[in-house]
Short mmCIF file of C-alpha atoms in Angstrom, two decimals:
data_model
loop_
_atom_site.label_atom_id
_atom_site.label_comp_id
_atom_site.label_asym_id
_atom_site.label_seq_id
_atom_site.Cartn_x
_atom_site.Cartn_y
_atom_site.Cartn_z
CA MET V 1 108.26 -53.72 82.84
CA PRO V 2 106.43 -54.89 85.95
CA SER V 3 106.71 -58.60 86.58
CA HIS V 4 103.71 -60.83 86.00
CA HIS V 5 103.35 -64.00 88.06
CA PRO V 6 106.95 -65.24 88.26
CA GLY V 7 107.39 -68.99 88.33
CA ALA V 8 109.06 -71.93 86.71
CA ASP V 9 108.98 -72.32 82.94
CA ALA V 10 109.24 -75.90 81.78
CA ILE V 11 109.22 -74.76 78.16
CA GLY V 12 111.82 -72.26 77.04
CA ARG V 13 113.90 -71.47 74.02
CA ARG V 14 117.32 -72.45 75.35
CA ALA V 15 117.20 -75.93 73.85
CA LEU V 16 116.11 -74.58 70.47
CA LEU V 17 118.95 -72.09 70.40
CA THR V 18 121.62 -74.61 71.30
CA ALA V 19 120.31 -77.49 69.18
CA GLY V 20 120.74 -75.72 65.86
CA ALA V 21 118.61 -74.34 63.08
CA GLY V 22 116.91 -77.59 62.12
CA THR V 23 115.18 -77.86 65.49
CA ALA V 24 113.36 -74.55 65.41
CA LEU V 25 110.42 -75.73 63.34
CA ALA V 26 107.82 -73.27 64.52
CA LEU V 27 110.28 -70.42 64.43
CA ALA V 28 111.27 -70.74 60.79
CA LEU V 29 111.74 -67.78 58.51
CA PRO V 30 112.22 -68.10 54.76
CA ALA V 31 115.86 -68.43 53.90
CA GLY V 32 117.43 -65.50 52.14
CA THR V 33 119.40 -65.54 48.94
CA ALA V 34 122.79 -65.50 50.63
CA THR V 35 124.49 -68.78 51.48
CA ALA V 36 127.32 -69.78 53.76
CA SER V 37 129.20 -73.07 53.95
CA PRO V 38 132.20 -74.32 55.92
CA ASN V 39 134.39 -73.43 52.95
CA ARG V 40 132.75 -70.04 52.46
CA PRO V 41 131.59 -69.03 55.95
CA PHE V 42 130.69 -65.52 54.85
CA GLY V 43 128.71 -66.56 51.79
CA ARG V 44 128.67 -63.96 49.06
CA PHE V 45 129.68 -61.18 51.41
CA GLY V 46 133.40 -61.52 50.82
CA SER V 47 136.04 -62.40 53.41
CA PRO V 48 138.95 -60.77 55.22
CA ALA V 49 140.97 -61.44 52.05
CA ALA V 50 138.33 -59.93 49.76
CA ARG V 51 136.35 -57.32 51.70
CA LEU V 52 133.10 -55.85 50.47
CA THR V 53 134.46 -52.44 51.44
CA GLY V 54 137.28 -51.05 53.50
CA ARG V 55 134.84 -50.64 56.36
CA THR V 56 133.66 -54.26 56.48
CA LEU V 57 134.64 -56.57 59.32
CA TYR V 58 134.08 -60.32 59.49
CA VAL V 59 133.08 -62.23 62.60
CA HIS V 60 133.57 -65.99 62.89
CA PRO V 61 133.39 -67.96 66.15
CA GLY V 62 136.09 -70.35 64.97
CA GLY V 63 138.65 -67.70 64.09
CA LEU V 64 138.23 -67.46 60.30
CA GLY V 65 137.27 -63.78 60.43
CA ASP V 66 138.69 -60.58 61.84
CA HIS V 67 137.10 -61.25 65.22
CA THR V 68 135.57 -64.18 67.09
CA THR V 69 132.96 -62.14 68.99
CA VAL V 70 130.46 -59.55 67.84
CA GLN V 71 131.42 -57.11 70.59
CA ALA V 72 135.08 -57.23 69.58
CA ALA V 73 134.10 -56.29 66.03
CA VAL V 74 131.80 -53.50 67.24
CA THR V 75 134.60 -52.11 69.41
CA ALA V 76 137.02 -52.19 66.49
CA ALA V 77 134.52 -50.43 64.22
CA SER V 78 134.96 -46.97 65.64
CA GLY V 79 133.21 -44.17 63.81
CA ALA V 80 130.42 -44.31 61.27
CA GLY V 81 129.40 -46.56 58.40
CA TRP V 82 130.79 -49.96 59.29
CA THR V 83 129.39 -53.31 58.15
CA LEU V 84 129.76 -56.48 60.21
CA VAL V 85 129.31 -59.81 58.44
CA LEU V 86 128.43 -62.52 60.96
CA ALA V 87 129.23 -66.12 60.07
CA PRO V 88 126.80 -68.84 61.18
CA GLY V 89 127.16 -69.65 64.85
CA THR V 90 125.89 -68.96 68.34
CA TYR V 91 127.51 -65.89 69.87
CA ARG V 92 126.95 -66.13 73.62
CA GLU V 93 127.76 -62.62 74.74
CA THR V 94 126.30 -59.23 75.46
CA VAL V 95 126.81 -56.55 72.82
CA SER V 96 126.57 -52.76 73.02
CA VAL V 97 126.61 -50.43 70.01
CA SER V 98 127.38 -46.94 71.28
CA ALA V 99 125.81 -43.76 69.92
CA ALA V 100 129.04 -42.85 68.11
CA ARG V 101 128.85 -45.90 65.82
CA THR V 102 126.23 -44.50 63.47
CA GLY V 103 125.19 -46.18 60.24
CA MET V 104 126.31 -49.64 61.32
CA THR V 105 124.98 -52.72 59.49
CA TRP V 106 124.97 -56.34 60.64
CA LEU V 107 124.56 -59.02 57.99
CA GLY V 108 123.89 -62.65 58.79
CA ALA V 109 126.13 -64.41 56.29
CA SER V 110 123.77 -67.25 55.41
CA GLY V 111 120.68 -65.10 54.89
CA ASP V 112 118.75 -67.26 57.40
CA ALA V 113 118.37 -65.70 60.84
CA ARG V 114 118.24 -69.14 62.46
CA ASP V 115 121.93 -69.61 61.63
CA VAL V 116 123.27 -66.50 63.38
CA VAL V 117 122.26 -66.19 67.03
CA VAL V 118 123.43 -63.51 69.46
CA VAL V 119 122.25 -64.68 72.87
CA TYR V 120 122.77 -64.28 76.60
CA ASP V 121 120.71 -64.97 79.70
CA ASN V 122 120.75 -61.93 81.99
CA ALA V 123 117.45 -60.93 83.59
CA ALA V 124 116.38 -57.91 85.60
CA GLY V 125 116.90 -59.86 88.82
CA THR V 126 120.26 -61.40 87.86
CA PRO V 127 122.97 -60.31 90.32
CA ARG V 128 125.73 -58.15 88.89
CA PRO V 129 129.30 -59.17 89.78
CA GLU V 130 129.88 -55.73 91.29
CA GLY V 131 126.65 -55.84 93.31
CA GLY V 132 123.02 -55.07 92.71
CA THR V 133 121.02 -56.48 89.81
CA TYR V 134 120.88 -55.72 86.11
CA GLY V 135 117.38 -54.28 85.96
CA THR V 136 115.29 -54.47 82.81
CA SER V 137 117.47 -52.23 80.63
CA GLY V 138 120.68 -53.83 81.84
CA SER V 139 119.39 -57.32 81.04
CA ALA V 140 119.53 -56.73 77.28
CA THR V 141 121.65 -59.15 75.30
CA THR V 142 122.15 -56.48 72.62
CA THR V 143 121.81 -52.73 73.16
CA VAL V 144 121.86 -50.34 70.19
CA GLN V 145 122.10 -46.61 70.88
CA ALA V 146 123.45 -45.54 67.49
CA ASP V 147 121.30 -43.92 64.82
CA GLY V 148 121.04 -45.58 61.42
CA PHE V 149 121.55 -49.15 62.61
CA THR V 150 120.45 -51.94 60.26
CA ALA V 151 120.39 -55.71 60.75
CA GLN V 152 119.44 -58.46 58.33
CA GLY V 153 119.23 -62.20 58.92
CA VAL V 154 120.23 -62.15 62.61
CA THR V 155 118.60 -63.66 65.71
CA PHE V 156 118.64 -61.56 68.88
CA ALA V 157 117.83 -63.74 71.87
CA ASN V 158 117.66 -63.85 75.64
CA ASP V 159 117.36 -67.44 76.85
CA PHE V 160 116.81 -66.69 80.54
CA LEU V 161 114.18 -68.96 82.06
CA ARG V 162 112.12 -68.17 85.13
CA SER V 163 113.44 -71.37 86.68
CA ASP V 164 116.93 -69.82 86.65
CA LEU V 165 115.90 -67.47 89.49
CA PRO V 166 113.13 -69.29 91.35
CA GLY V 167 110.93 -66.93 93.34
CA ASN V 168 112.70 -63.84 92.01
CA PRO V 169 110.26 -61.25 90.56
CA GLY V 170 112.91 -59.82 88.21
CA THR V 171 111.96 -62.00 85.25
CA GLN V 172 112.22 -59.28 82.62
CA ALA V 173 114.89 -60.42 80.17
CA VAL V 174 115.47 -58.30 77.05
CA ALA V 175 116.86 -59.76 73.82
CA LEU V 176 117.29 -56.41 72.05
CA LYS V 177 117.06 -52.87 73.35
CA VAL V 178 117.18 -50.49 70.41
CA GLN V 179 117.19 -46.74 71.02
CA GLY V 180 118.56 -45.14 67.86
CA ASP V 181 116.60 -43.24 65.24
CA ARG V 182 116.32 -44.83 61.78
CA SER V 183 116.89 -48.36 63.08
CA ALA V 184 115.81 -51.11 60.65
CA PHE V 185 115.55 -54.89 60.93
CA PHE V 186 114.87 -57.20 58.02
CA HIS V 187 114.20 -60.95 58.33
CA CYS V 188 115.42 -60.99 61.93
CA ARG V 189 114.23 -63.01 64.92
CA PHE V 190 113.75 -61.81 68.50
CA LEU V 191 113.46 -64.62 71.06
CA GLY V 192 112.67 -64.39 74.74
CA HIS V 193 109.88 -64.56 77.28
CA GLN V 194 109.15 -61.36 79.21
CA ASP V 195 110.20 -58.05 77.56
CA THR V 196 111.82 -59.63 74.50
CA LEU V 197 112.00 -56.54 72.25
CA TYR V 198 112.51 -53.12 73.83
CA ALA V 199 111.79 -50.51 71.14
CA ASP V 200 112.96 -47.39 72.93
CA SER V 201 114.63 -44.01 72.42
CA THR V 202 117.72 -42.40 73.93
CA SER V 203 115.68 -39.77 75.81
CA LEU V 204 112.11 -38.73 76.43
CA PRO V 205 112.10 -35.92 73.82
CA ALA V 206 113.71 -38.14 71.18
CA PHE V 207 111.16 -39.70 68.83
CA ALA V 208 113.20 -42.65 67.58
CA ARG V 209 111.87 -44.16 64.34
CA GLN V 210 112.27 -47.91 63.95
CA TYR V 211 111.22 -50.36 61.27
CA PHE V 212 110.80 -54.14 61.41
CA ALA V 213 109.99 -56.07 58.23
CA HIS V 214 109.39 -59.83 57.88
CA CYS V 215 110.60 -60.40 61.43
CA TYR V 216 109.64 -63.00 64.01
CA VAL V 217 109.10 -62.04 67.67
CA GLU V 218 108.13 -64.38 70.48
CA GLY V 219 107.50 -64.08 74.18
CA ASP V 220 104.85 -63.95 76.86
CA VAL V 221 104.64 -60.78 79.01
CA ASP V 222 104.84 -57.35 77.31
CA PHE V 223 107.24 -58.83 74.81
CA VAL V 224 107.14 -55.83 72.44
CA PHE V 225 107.37 -52.69 74.54
CA GLY V 226 108.80 -49.18 74.75
CA ARG V 227 108.33 -45.60 73.60
CA ALA V 228 109.78 -45.72 70.08
CA ARG V 229 107.83 -44.82 66.97
CA ALA V 230 108.01 -48.34 65.57
CA VAL V 231 106.48 -49.85 62.45
CA PHE V 232 106.10 -53.63 62.08
CA GLU V 233 105.24 -54.89 58.60
CA HIS V 234 104.64 -58.54 57.65
CA CYS V 235 105.92 -59.66 61.05
CA HIS V 236 104.97 -62.78 62.98
CA PHE V 237 104.34 -62.49 66.71
CA ARG V 238 104.07 -65.75 68.63
CA THR V 239 102.86 -66.11 72.21
CA LEU V 240 104.30 -68.90 74.34
CA VAL V 241 102.73 -71.42 76.65
CA ARG V 242 103.31 -70.94 80.39
CA THR V 243 103.36 -73.95 82.66
CA ASP V 244 103.75 -71.78 85.79
CA LEU V 245 100.26 -70.28 85.51
CA ALA V 246 96.99 -72.07 86.11
CA GLY V 247 94.86 -69.84 83.91
CA ALA V 248 94.55 -66.81 81.70
CA PRO V 249 95.92 -64.34 80.98
CA TYR V 250 99.37 -65.64 80.25
CA GLY V 251 100.56 -62.25 79.05
CA PHE V 252 100.41 -59.40 76.55
CA VAL V 253 101.93 -58.94 73.11
CA PHE V 254 102.42 -55.15 73.16
CA ALA V 255 103.06 -52.67 75.94
CA PRO V 256 103.73 -49.25 74.39
CA SER V 257 104.89 -46.34 76.54
CA THR V 258 104.66 -43.61 73.89
CA ALA V 259 105.58 -40.12 75.08
CA GLY V 260 102.62 -37.78 75.29
CA GLY V 261 104.21 -35.42 72.77
CA ASN V 262 104.81 -38.16 70.21
CA PRO V 263 101.89 -38.40 67.77
CA TYR V 264 102.75 -42.00 66.82
CA GLY V 265 103.70 -45.11 68.75
CA PHE V 266 103.57 -48.71 67.54
CA LEU V 267 102.04 -49.69 64.20
CA ALA V 268 101.61 -53.35 63.23
CA SER V 269 100.50 -53.69 59.61
CA ARG V 270 99.78 -56.92 57.71
CA CYS V 271 101.20 -58.99 60.55
CA ARG V 272 100.01 -62.16 62.21
CA ILE V 273 99.78 -63.35 65.79
CA THR V 274 99.86 -67.05 66.58
CA SER V 275 100.10 -68.90 69.87
CA GLU V 276 101.32 -72.03 71.58
CA ALA V 277 98.88 -71.30 74.40
CA PRO V 278 95.20 -72.25 74.69
CA ASP V 279 92.62 -70.12 72.93
CA GLY V 280 91.96 -66.76 74.53
CA TYR V 281 94.88 -66.88 76.96
CA TYR V 282 96.62 -63.73 75.67
CA LYS V 283 95.76 -60.05 75.45
CA LEU V 284 96.84 -57.89 72.55
CA ALA V 285 98.20 -55.11 74.70
CA ARG V 286 98.27 -53.14 77.90
CA PRO V 287 99.55 -49.57 78.28
CA TRP V 288 102.80 -48.92 80.08
CA VAL V 289 102.99 -45.56 81.83
CA PRO V 290 106.38 -45.74 83.55
CA SER V 291 107.15 -43.92 86.78
CA SER V 292 109.84 -42.00 84.86
CA ASP V 293 107.18 -40.53 82.55
CA PRO V 294 103.72 -40.28 84.14
CA THR V 295 102.60 -38.16 81.17
CA ALA V 296 103.09 -41.04 78.70
CA TRP V 297 100.17 -41.62 76.34
CA PRO V 298 100.63 -45.11 74.90
CA SER V 299 99.81 -45.51 71.21
CA LEU V 300 99.17 -48.74 69.28
CA VAL V 301 97.50 -49.43 65.94
CA ILE V 302 97.07 -52.95 64.59
CA ARG V 303 95.73 -53.06 61.06
CA GLU V 304 94.99 -55.63 58.37
CA SER V 305 96.57 -58.33 60.48
CA VAL V 306 95.55 -61.91 61.25
CA LEU V 307 94.93 -62.49 64.94
CA GLY V 308 94.85 -66.14 65.90
CA PRO V 309 92.62 -67.76 68.52
CA GLY V 310 95.21 -67.26 71.25
CA ILE V 311 94.02 -63.64 71.57
CA ASP V 312 91.09 -62.94 73.90
CA ALA V 313 88.65 -61.49 71.37
CA ALA V 314 86.09 -60.32 73.94
CA ALA V 315 88.63 -58.38 76.04
CA PRO V 316 91.86 -57.95 74.08
CA TYR V 317 93.22 -55.07 76.19
CA ALA V 318 93.93 -54.74 79.90
CA ASN V 319 95.33 -52.22 82.36
CA MET V 320 98.81 -52.37 83.76
CA ARG V 321 97.73 -49.95 86.48
CA ASP V 322 94.17 -48.85 87.13
CA ALA V 323 95.33 -45.21 87.28
CA TYR V 324 96.01 -45.43 83.54
CA PRO V 325 93.09 -47.33 81.95
CA TRP V 326 93.62 -48.68 78.48
CA GLN V 327 90.46 -46.88 77.31
CA ALA V 328 92.21 -43.54 77.87
CA GLN V 329 95.14 -44.49 75.62
CA ARG V 330 95.56 -44.41 71.86
CA PHE V 331 94.69 -48.01 71.03
CA ALA V 332 92.91 -48.88 67.78
CA GLU V 333 92.47 -51.55 65.12
CA TYR V 334 91.53 -51.60 61.47
CA ARG V 335 90.31 -54.47 59.31
CA ASN V 336 91.95 -57.25 61.27
CA THR V 337 90.85 -60.82 60.65
CA GLY V 338 91.02 -64.18 62.38
CA PRO V 339 89.38 -65.59 65.52
CA GLY V 340 91.23 -63.19 67.80
CA ALA V 341 89.93 -60.19 65.84
CA ALA V 342 86.21 -60.96 66.24
CA VAL V 343 84.36 -57.90 67.53
CA THR V 344 82.06 -59.48 70.10
CA VAL V 345 82.13 -56.57 72.57
CA PRO V 346 82.42 -53.41 70.42
CA GLU V 347 83.38 -51.11 73.31
CA ASN V 348 86.43 -53.29 73.93
CA ARG V 349 87.72 -52.98 70.37
CA PRO V 350 88.15 -49.37 69.20
CA GLN V 351 88.36 -49.21 65.41
CA LEU V 352 89.83 -46.61 63.08
CA GLY V 353 87.59 -44.95 60.54
CA ALA V 354 88.62 -44.82 56.89
CA ALA V 355 90.02 -41.28 57.19
CA GLN V 356 92.09 -42.18 60.24
CA ALA V 357 93.33 -45.37 58.61
CA ALA V 358 94.53 -43.40 55.58
CA THR V 359 97.28 -41.83 57.70
CA ALA V 360 98.08 -44.85 59.87
CA ASN V 361 100.86 -46.10 57.62
CA ARG V 362 104.60 -46.44 57.33
CA GLU V 363 105.03 -43.16 55.47
CA THR V 364 103.28 -41.12 58.15
CA TYR V 365 105.06 -42.81 61.05
CA LEU V 366 108.55 -42.67 59.55
CA GLY V 367 108.34 -39.30 57.81
CA ASP V 368 111.22 -38.50 55.48
CA TRP V 369 113.05 -41.73 56.28
CA ILE V 370 112.69 -44.62 53.82
CA PRO V 371 114.18 -47.83 55.26
CA ARG V 372 116.17 -49.76 52.71
CA ARG V 373 117.15 -53.40 52.93
CA PRO V 374 120.95 -53.56 52.77
CA CYS V 375 121.06 -56.35 50.19
CA ALA V 376 118.68 -58.60 48.26
#
């Protein structure tokens, strides 16, 4: 995604990630029913001596599992249908799940996503050892290309700070790039600044369906973006303060790049948007029409969600490029509440009618796929 006012960030998430779960007060998610302790690092999900199934691998940073890194476990899990149980810990690494590893599941052993953190700090402008830079896609801490991927109780993070590359415009830093069809995330966290969550597909004609339930996503510029057909239900989006900017806007929550042939893009239903920033300093969205697909027709529906005062109610949308005005895209809302949802300038807030809203739901967007949480 295009950079937006690079500069130094005095406030980041690196300290929260390294200080442990108790520090992340504003980032809390309800704990799940699973538990993990030093004596039972994998909670109720078995152990290498008592596996859930023959295709279950255990990851523990201290060596009590089959592997000490997530990538080592992914590499060992060749083929389809593997489950990785991740013990509490911070896994500082990049991870790639190839297209051949279909039906893979990651389970955070404690049931609390704050306990299991997969994090790295590459950015688009970070130099590669072999030369050049990573670019936006290459900056991802975790990349998932496989269909049927599911994660529960895991934090995906990129803790790059703008101050790491002063003056460099390549501040895009992806926590998760997910491209596979039928990808589901339950009670997960996605932490970053610019371009945190890249909901994408493997190719332009591929309409990848993705589902996010009870997840937490934070960032500042375009921090939920891409061309996937993605449904967010009961999710919490939080916009961050920016000390490098003197005024609004600080950034944008969504930046869809939906393919023109895809009837559905992003749907946020019964979600909430809160902010660390001053009132009105964030926009809901801007359309991304990438140079690789000038025919993109970005699509976003936000319905029955609570929009906090951090959202600019009078002008919640903006252009990324004037050649592709937001008014020409598929942006709409339905029955949102909160200070950021106030309709003060009606032409700036397109609304769905009742008939349109009747089909703007999970079932329509996901078709014959019913996401299922891997365990209670």
